[in-house]
Amino acid sequence: MAIRLENQVALVTGAGTGLGRAHALELAKHGATVIVNDIDSHSNESTQPTAAALVVAEIEATGGRAAVAYCDVSDETAVQEMVARIISDFGRVDILINNAGILRDKSFGKSNLADFRRVLEVHVMGSVNCSHAVWSQMLTQGYGRILMTTSASGIYGNFGQANYGTAKSAVVGLMNVLAIEGESKNIRVNALAPTAATQMTEDLLKTEDLVKLAPEHVSPGAVFMVSPQAPTKTILAAGAGVFATARMEESTGVFLPMENLSAEDVAENWDRISDMSSTVRTESAFEQTHRYIAKVDSGSDSRGALL
């Protein structure tokens, strides 16, 4: 199943180094025109090319097409202007990979809340700003692929990463809603949960593990998740050539009669309520609500019934 991205324009945020760079190179390999976004850290006196410019040069050297788009993704106005320039220059935006991110790791009790807000601004509002900026164009053209970058820290938690975990969980919520709202317009929205050796993780892992966790071993999964064949509303976990999907599930549930319902009733039925041996997958909040109401209306016995 060949993945062809010719005539598609892909915007990758935070693409000067690490995962973003690897994503950009992999997209170009499949024929996409790649817009390499990063913060412009270039001083006025420097004659050296920026990291983003080096990625563009690397793509062009292999016959690909690419351009730099400097922008802080947490700046809504700057993002809108960046996307407007891309559409003016290239006519469309087919793919957005929200990759830009920062780390400010510290145990919660020692956290600086200014750092906490900054992490949310970059990861969450950066993803919101970029997705919102391309959304109307994708609606108009009847096609779009958006990939959020989540993390195992957001899905499962990780010591010292309250700010990062909060942000990475939030973008899964954004994915869930945008996937529902974009489905009828052929806009598919997914999330990538990468485990990779980057500037953000190089001090946390052994050298031999860093080699296994090269970003290049994640990016093929990212490209599939923004391809015409992509699923939607799906989390792809990836690292060291290992790929898996992660999702939220519920236990099947127990109905407790509402007359005189008490906390003690919940406690007495906790083993059954929390039994995950059989689960249900829920496509939307309304679907969950309708499932609950249907069980009540069906007339459950007074002992509490599985939903």
Tab-separated table of C-alpha atoms in Angstrom:
chain	number	residue	atom	x	y	z
A	1	MET	CA	0.000	0.000	0.000
A	2	ALA	CA	2.014	2.936	-1.290
A	3	ILE	CA	1.557	6.254	0.485
A	4	ARG	CA	1.759	9.109	-2.004
A	5	LEU	CA	1.663	12.737	-0.863
A	6	GLU	CA	2.481	14.538	-4.103
A	7	ASN	CA	0.636	17.860	-4.497
A	8	GLN	CA	-0.013	17.967	-0.765
A	9	VAL	CA	1.267	20.732	1.498
A	10	ALA	CA	2.309	19.728	5.008
A	11	LEU	CA	3.032	22.076	7.923
A	12	VAL	CA	5.166	20.611	10.721
A	13	THR	CA	5.658	22.717	13.843
A	14	GLY	CA	8.859	22.621	15.865
A	15	ALA	CA	10.551	20.954	12.894
A	16	GLY	CA	14.071	22.333	13.192
A	17	THR	CA	15.338	19.388	15.233
A	18	GLY	CA	14.319	16.054	16.720
A	19	LEU	CA	10.991	14.493	15.893
A	20	GLY	CA	9.802	17.475	13.868
A	21	ARG	CA	12.854	17.294	11.625
A	22	ALA	CA	12.391	13.543	11.162
A	23	HIS	CA	8.695	14.035	10.342
A	24	ALA	CA	9.545	16.713	7.784
A	25	LEU	CA	12.126	14.537	6.040
A	26	GLU	CA	9.773	11.542	5.960
A	27	LEU	CA	6.923	13.626	4.540
A	28	ALA	CA	9.224	14.970	1.826
A	29	LYS	CA	10.329	11.425	1.004
A	30	HIS	CA	6.688	10.655	0.206
A	31	GLY	CA	6.347	13.683	-2.064
A	32	ALA	CA	4.780	16.338	0.153
A	33	THR	CA	5.776	19.982	0.015
A	34	VAL	CA	6.913	20.572	3.600
A	35	ILE	CA	6.644	23.827	5.536
A	36	VAL	CA	9.240	23.640	8.292
A	37	ASN	CA	8.093	25.705	11.251
A	38	ASP	CA	10.300	26.680	14.162
A	39	ILE	CA	11.037	29.658	16.363
A	40	ASP	CA	13.520	31.997	14.713
A	41	SER	CA	16.509	31.870	17.075
A	42	HIS	CA	18.739	33.513	14.498
A	43	SER	CA	20.548	36.609	15.736
A	44	ASN	CA	20.866	39.608	13.424
A	45	GLU	CA	24.645	39.287	13.447
A	46	SER	CA	24.787	35.571	12.678
A	47	THR	CA	25.546	34.334	9.185
A	48	GLN	CA	24.843	30.725	10.074
A	49	PRO	CA	21.597	29.131	8.815
A	50	THR	CA	18.931	28.300	11.360
A	51	ALA	CA	18.018	24.730	12.241
A	52	ALA	CA	14.805	25.072	10.209
A	53	ALA	CA	16.726	26.385	7.196
A	54	LEU	CA	19.075	23.404	7.414
A	55	VAL	CA	16.101	21.026	7.290
A	56	VAL	CA	14.775	22.804	4.209
A	57	ALA	CA	18.202	22.566	2.572
A	58	GLU	CA	18.342	18.869	3.421
A	59	ILE	CA	14.967	18.276	1.753
A	60	GLU	CA	15.862	20.331	-1.298
A	61	ALA	CA	19.165	18.494	-1.681
A	62	THR	CA	17.246	15.277	-2.306
A	63	GLY	CA	14.934	16.903	-4.856
A	64	GLY	CA	12.120	17.723	-2.453
A	65	ARG	CA	10.216	20.947	-1.997
A	66	ALA	CA	10.224	22.820	1.309
A	67	ALA	CA	10.091	26.259	2.903
A	68	VAL	CA	10.736	27.805	6.302
A	69	ALA	CA	7.964	29.409	8.372
A	70	TYR	CA	9.245	31.047	11.550
A	71	CYS	CA	6.640	31.439	14.257
A	72	ASP	CA	6.034	30.901	17.966
A	73	VAL	CA	2.994	28.607	17.895
A	74	SER	CA	1.715	29.997	21.185
A	75	ASP	CA	1.214	33.391	19.475
A	76	GLU	CA	-2.247	33.231	17.886
A	77	THR	CA	-1.786	36.243	15.613
A	78	ALA	CA	1.592	35.056	14.376
A	79	VAL	CA	0.151	31.604	13.614
A	80	GLN	CA	-2.760	33.075	11.651
A	81	GLU	CA	-0.327	35.190	9.628
A	82	MET	CA	1.951	32.205	9.017
A	83	VAL	CA	-0.880	30.027	7.712
A	84	ALA	CA	-2.206	32.869	5.551
A	85	ARG	CA	1.246	33.169	3.931
A	86	ILE	CA	1.392	29.416	3.329
A	87	ILE	CA	-2.010	29.416	1.637
A	88	SER	CA	-1.048	32.464	-0.432
A	89	ASP	CA	2.229	30.871	-1.552
A	90	PHE	CA	1.142	27.252	-1.967
A	91	GLY	CA	-2.648	27.406	-2.336
A	92	ARG	CA	-3.630	24.944	0.370
A	93	VAL	CA	-2.710	23.117	3.568
A	94	ASP	CA	-3.430	19.398	3.541
A	95	ILE	CA	-1.472	18.216	6.560
A	96	LEU	CA	-0.695	19.708	9.959
A	97	ILE	CA	1.557	17.968	12.466
A	98	ASN	CA	1.435	19.743	15.830
A	99	ASN	CA	4.868	18.768	17.110
A	100	ALA	CA	6.274	21.893	18.820
A	101	GLY	CA	6.857	21.475	22.527
A	102	ILE	CA	8.954	22.291	25.571
A	103	LEU	CA	9.773	20.647	28.899
A	104	ARG	CA	9.787	22.219	32.346
A	105	ASP	CA	10.000	19.059	34.471
A	106	LYS	CA	9.686	19.350	38.238
A	107	SER	CA	7.676	17.595	40.931
A	108	PHE	CA	4.309	19.267	41.414
A	109	GLY	CA	5.033	20.642	44.869
A	110	LYS	CA	8.141	22.376	43.538
A	111	SER	CA	6.553	23.557	40.306
A	112	ASN	CA	6.655	27.163	39.210
A	113	LEU	CA	3.179	27.956	37.930
A	114	ALA	CA	4.569	30.379	35.373
A	115	ASP	CA	6.443	27.417	33.874
A	116	PHE	CA	3.265	25.352	34.101
A	117	ARG	CA	1.345	27.964	32.098
A	118	ARG	CA	4.146	28.211	29.521
A	119	VAL	CA	4.055	24.454	28.900
A	120	LEU	CA	0.281	24.637	28.406
A	121	GLU	CA	0.647	27.632	26.087
A	122	VAL	CA	3.097	25.854	23.795
A	123	HIS	CA	1.642	22.342	23.770
A	124	VAL	CA	-2.082	22.999	24.131
A	125	MET	CA	-2.665	26.492	22.768
A	126	GLY	CA	0.024	25.923	20.143
A	127	SER	CA	-1.973	22.950	18.877
A	128	VAL	CA	-5.221	24.907	19.144
A	129	ASN	CA	-3.800	27.950	17.337
A	130	CYS	CA	-2.369	25.953	14.446
A	131	SER	CA	-5.396	23.669	14.088
A	132	HIS	CA	-7.783	26.620	14.157
A	133	ALA	CA	-5.709	28.493	11.571
A	134	VAL	CA	-5.863	25.633	9.030
A	135	TRP	CA	-9.378	24.424	9.852
A	136	SER	CA	-11.379	26.700	7.540
A	137	GLN	CA	-9.050	25.928	4.624
A	138	MET	CA	-9.442	22.196	5.216
A	139	LEU	CA	-13.227	22.579	5.391
A	140	THR	CA	-13.233	24.512	2.117
A	141	GLN	CA	-11.086	22.009	0.255
A	142	GLY	CA	-12.931	19.025	1.751
A	143	TYR	CA	-9.741	17.348	2.902
A	144	GLY	CA	-7.360	17.571	5.817
A	145	ARG	CA	-5.155	15.577	8.133
A	146	ILE	CA	-4.157	16.828	11.587
A	147	LEU	CA	-1.825	15.007	13.957
A	148	MET	CA	-1.537	16.031	17.598
A	149	THR	CA	1.495	15.010	19.626
A	150	THR	CA	0.500	13.444	22.917
A	151	SER	CA	2.669	11.368	25.243
A	152	ALA	CA	2.599	8.370	27.550
A	153	SER	CA	3.013	10.995	30.284
A	154	GLY	CA	-0.397	12.373	29.360
A	155	ILE	CA	-2.046	8.989	28.886
A	156	TYR	CA	-0.569	7.193	31.901
A	157	GLY	CA	1.269	9.838	33.956
A	158	ASN	CA	4.944	10.248	34.845
A	159	PHE	CA	6.672	11.550	37.966
A	160	GLY	CA	7.766	15.176	37.712
A	161	GLN	CA	5.698	15.946	34.627
A	162	ALA	CA	2.432	17.385	35.931
A	163	ASN	CA	2.543	20.305	33.492
A	164	TYR	CA	3.628	18.192	30.518
A	165	GLY	CA	1.202	15.374	31.330
A	166	THR	CA	-1.670	17.833	31.674
A	167	ALA	CA	-0.854	19.374	28.302
A	168	LYS	CA	-0.450	16.052	26.551
A	169	SER	CA	-3.746	14.757	27.920
A	170	ALA	CA	-5.472	17.952	26.797
A	171	VAL	CA	-4.483	17.512	23.163
A	172	VAL	CA	-6.150	14.078	23.176
A	173	GLY	CA	-9.386	15.821	24.133
A	174	LEU	CA	-8.852	18.266	21.283
A	175	MET	CA	-8.260	15.354	18.900
A	176	ASN	CA	-11.464	13.620	19.998
A	177	VAL	CA	-13.666	16.638	19.300
A	178	LEU	CA	-12.011	17.716	16.055
A	179	ALA	CA	-12.216	14.162	14.705
A	180	ILE	CA	-15.978	14.197	15.275
A	181	GLU	CA	-16.470	17.691	13.844
A	182	GLY	CA	-14.238	17.081	10.816
A	183	GLU	CA	-15.453	13.623	9.832
A	184	SER	CA	-18.105	14.732	7.348
A	185	LYS	CA	-15.565	16.953	5.540
A	186	ASN	CA	-12.896	14.236	5.218
A	187	ILE	CA	-10.756	15.826	7.913
A	188	ARG	CA	-9.124	13.104	9.972
A	189	VAL	CA	-7.551	13.952	13.287
A	190	ASN	CA	-5.233	11.663	15.205
A	191	ALA	CA	-2.537	11.762	17.869
A	192	LEU	CA	0.989	10.400	18.068
A	193	ALA	CA	2.463	9.313	21.403
A	194	PRO	CA	6.176	9.069	20.571
A	195	THR	CA	8.999	7.640	22.606
A	196	ALA	CA	12.108	9.062	21.020
A	197	ALA	CA	15.549	10.433	21.719
A	198	THR	CA	15.336	14.192	21.304
A	199	GLN	CA	16.793	17.294	22.936
A	200	MET	CA	14.008	16.949	25.519
A	201	THR	CA	15.004	13.386	26.492
A	202	GLU	CA	18.742	13.090	25.824
A	203	ASP	CA	19.655	13.612	29.496
A	204	LEU	CA	17.153	11.005	30.709
A	205	LEU	CA	18.237	7.886	28.795
A	206	LYS	CA	21.295	5.656	28.385
A	207	THR	CA	23.375	6.099	25.238
A	208	GLU	CA	22.556	2.655	23.875
A	209	ASP	CA	18.837	3.314	24.339
A	210	LEU	CA	19.064	6.686	22.622
A	211	VAL	CA	20.260	4.908	19.474
A	212	LYS	CA	17.268	2.560	19.526
A	213	LEU	CA	14.912	5.481	20.112
A	214	ALA	CA	16.013	7.594	17.145
A	215	PRO	CA	13.195	9.894	15.906
A	216	GLU	CA	13.506	8.312	12.456
A	217	HIS	CA	12.002	5.138	13.909
A	218	VAL	CA	8.816	7.038	14.843
A	219	SER	CA	8.202	9.217	11.781
A	220	PRO	CA	6.928	6.480	9.426
A	221	GLY	CA	4.015	6.090	11.825
A	222	ALA	CA	3.423	9.838	11.834
A	223	VAL	CA	3.319	9.914	8.030
A	224	PHE	CA	0.802	7.072	7.921
A	225	MET	CA	-1.402	8.933	10.422
A	226	VAL	CA	-1.592	11.964	8.083
A	227	SER	CA	-1.908	9.989	4.869
A	228	PRO	CA	-5.035	9.523	2.728
A	229	GLN	CA	-5.312	6.031	4.276
A	230	ALA	CA	-5.188	7.315	7.862
A	231	PRO	CA	-7.765	6.346	10.481
A	232	THR	CA	-9.296	9.063	12.634
A	233	LYS	CA	-9.666	9.676	16.378
A	234	THR	CA	-6.799	7.265	17.033
A	235	ILE	CA	-3.725	7.436	19.250
A	236	LEU	CA	-0.641	5.786	17.782
A	237	ALA	CA	2.110	5.018	20.289
A	238	ALA	CA	5.516	4.609	18.666
A	239	GLY	CA	9.153	4.151	19.596
A	240	ALA	CA	12.179	2.055	18.621
A	241	GLY	CA	10.240	0.579	15.708
A	242	VAL	CA	7.408	-0.571	17.979
A	243	PHE	CA	3.896	0.639	17.136
A	244	ALA	CA	0.699	0.256	19.171
A	245	THR	CA	-2.636	1.987	19.581
A	246	ALA	CA	-3.863	3.384	22.881
A	247	ARG	CA	-7.431	4.291	23.760
A	248	MET	CA	-9.779	5.136	26.604
A	249	GLU	CA	-12.202	2.414	27.618
A	250	GLU	CA	-14.941	1.988	30.215
A	251	SER	CA	-16.005	-1.005	32.204
A	252	THR	CA	-19.421	-2.180	31.070
A	253	GLY	CA	-20.970	-0.466	34.080
A	254	VAL	CA	-23.401	-1.312	36.844
A	255	PHE	CA	-26.852	0.236	37.232
A	256	LEU	CA	-27.733	1.110	40.823
A	257	PRO	CA	-31.392	1.988	41.500
A	258	MET	CA	-31.660	5.754	41.894
A	259	GLU	CA	-34.143	5.665	44.789
A	260	ASN	CA	-32.154	6.298	47.970
A	261	LEU	CA	-28.890	5.931	46.045
A	262	SER	CA	-25.923	6.395	48.391
A	263	ALA	CA	-22.140	6.432	48.427
A	264	GLU	CA	-22.337	3.171	50.350
A	265	ASP	CA	-24.121	1.575	47.382
A	266	VAL	CA	-21.214	2.583	45.163
A	267	ALA	CA	-18.712	1.200	47.701
A	268	GLU	CA	-20.568	-2.118	48.002
A	269	ASN	CA	-20.584	-2.566	44.222
A	270	TRP	CA	-17.090	-1.239	43.569
A	271	ASP	CA	-15.575	-4.551	42.456
A	272	ARG	CA	-18.252	-4.875	39.763
A	273	ILE	CA	-18.130	-1.187	38.788
A	274	SER	CA	-14.347	-1.308	38.296
A	275	ASP	CA	-14.260	-4.712	36.586
A	276	MET	CA	-12.404	-4.183	33.295
A	277	SER	CA	-12.608	-7.805	32.134
A	278	SER	CA	-15.269	-6.662	29.679
A	279	THR	CA	-15.159	-3.150	28.275
A	280	VAL	CA	-17.004	-0.843	25.911
A	281	ARG	CA	-15.604	1.679	23.477
A	282	THR	CA	-17.421	5.007	23.441
A	283	GLU	CA	-17.363	7.217	20.345
A	284	SER	CA	-18.725	10.395	21.959
A	285	ALA	CA	-20.010	11.809	25.236
A	286	PHE	CA	-23.586	11.712	23.914
A	287	GLU	CA	-23.209	8.050	23.016
A	288	GLN	CA	-22.255	7.337	26.625
A	289	THR	CA	-25.267	9.295	27.884
A	290	HIS	CA	-27.659	7.440	25.572
A	291	ARG	CA	-26.208	4.101	26.658
A	292	TYR	CA	-26.815	4.926	30.301
A	293	ILE	CA	-30.373	6.103	29.689
A	294	ALA	CA	-31.182	3.042	27.558
A	295	LYS	CA	-30.156	0.758	30.393
A	296	VAL	CA	-32.307	2.628	32.894
A	297	ASP	CA	-35.290	2.545	30.517
A	298	SER	CA	-34.887	-1.174	29.918
A	299	GLY	CA	-35.797	-1.851	33.536
A	300	SER	CA	-32.862	-3.208	35.538
A	301	ASP	CA	-33.279	-5.343	38.627
A	302	SER	CA	-32.875	-3.818	42.054
A	303	ARG	CA	-29.606	-5.591	42.758
A	304	GLY	CA	-27.729	-3.530	40.165
A	305	ALA	CA	-27.239	-4.711	36.624
A	306	LEU	CA	-24.368	-4.572	34.221
A	307	LEU	CA	-24.849	-2.035	31.438
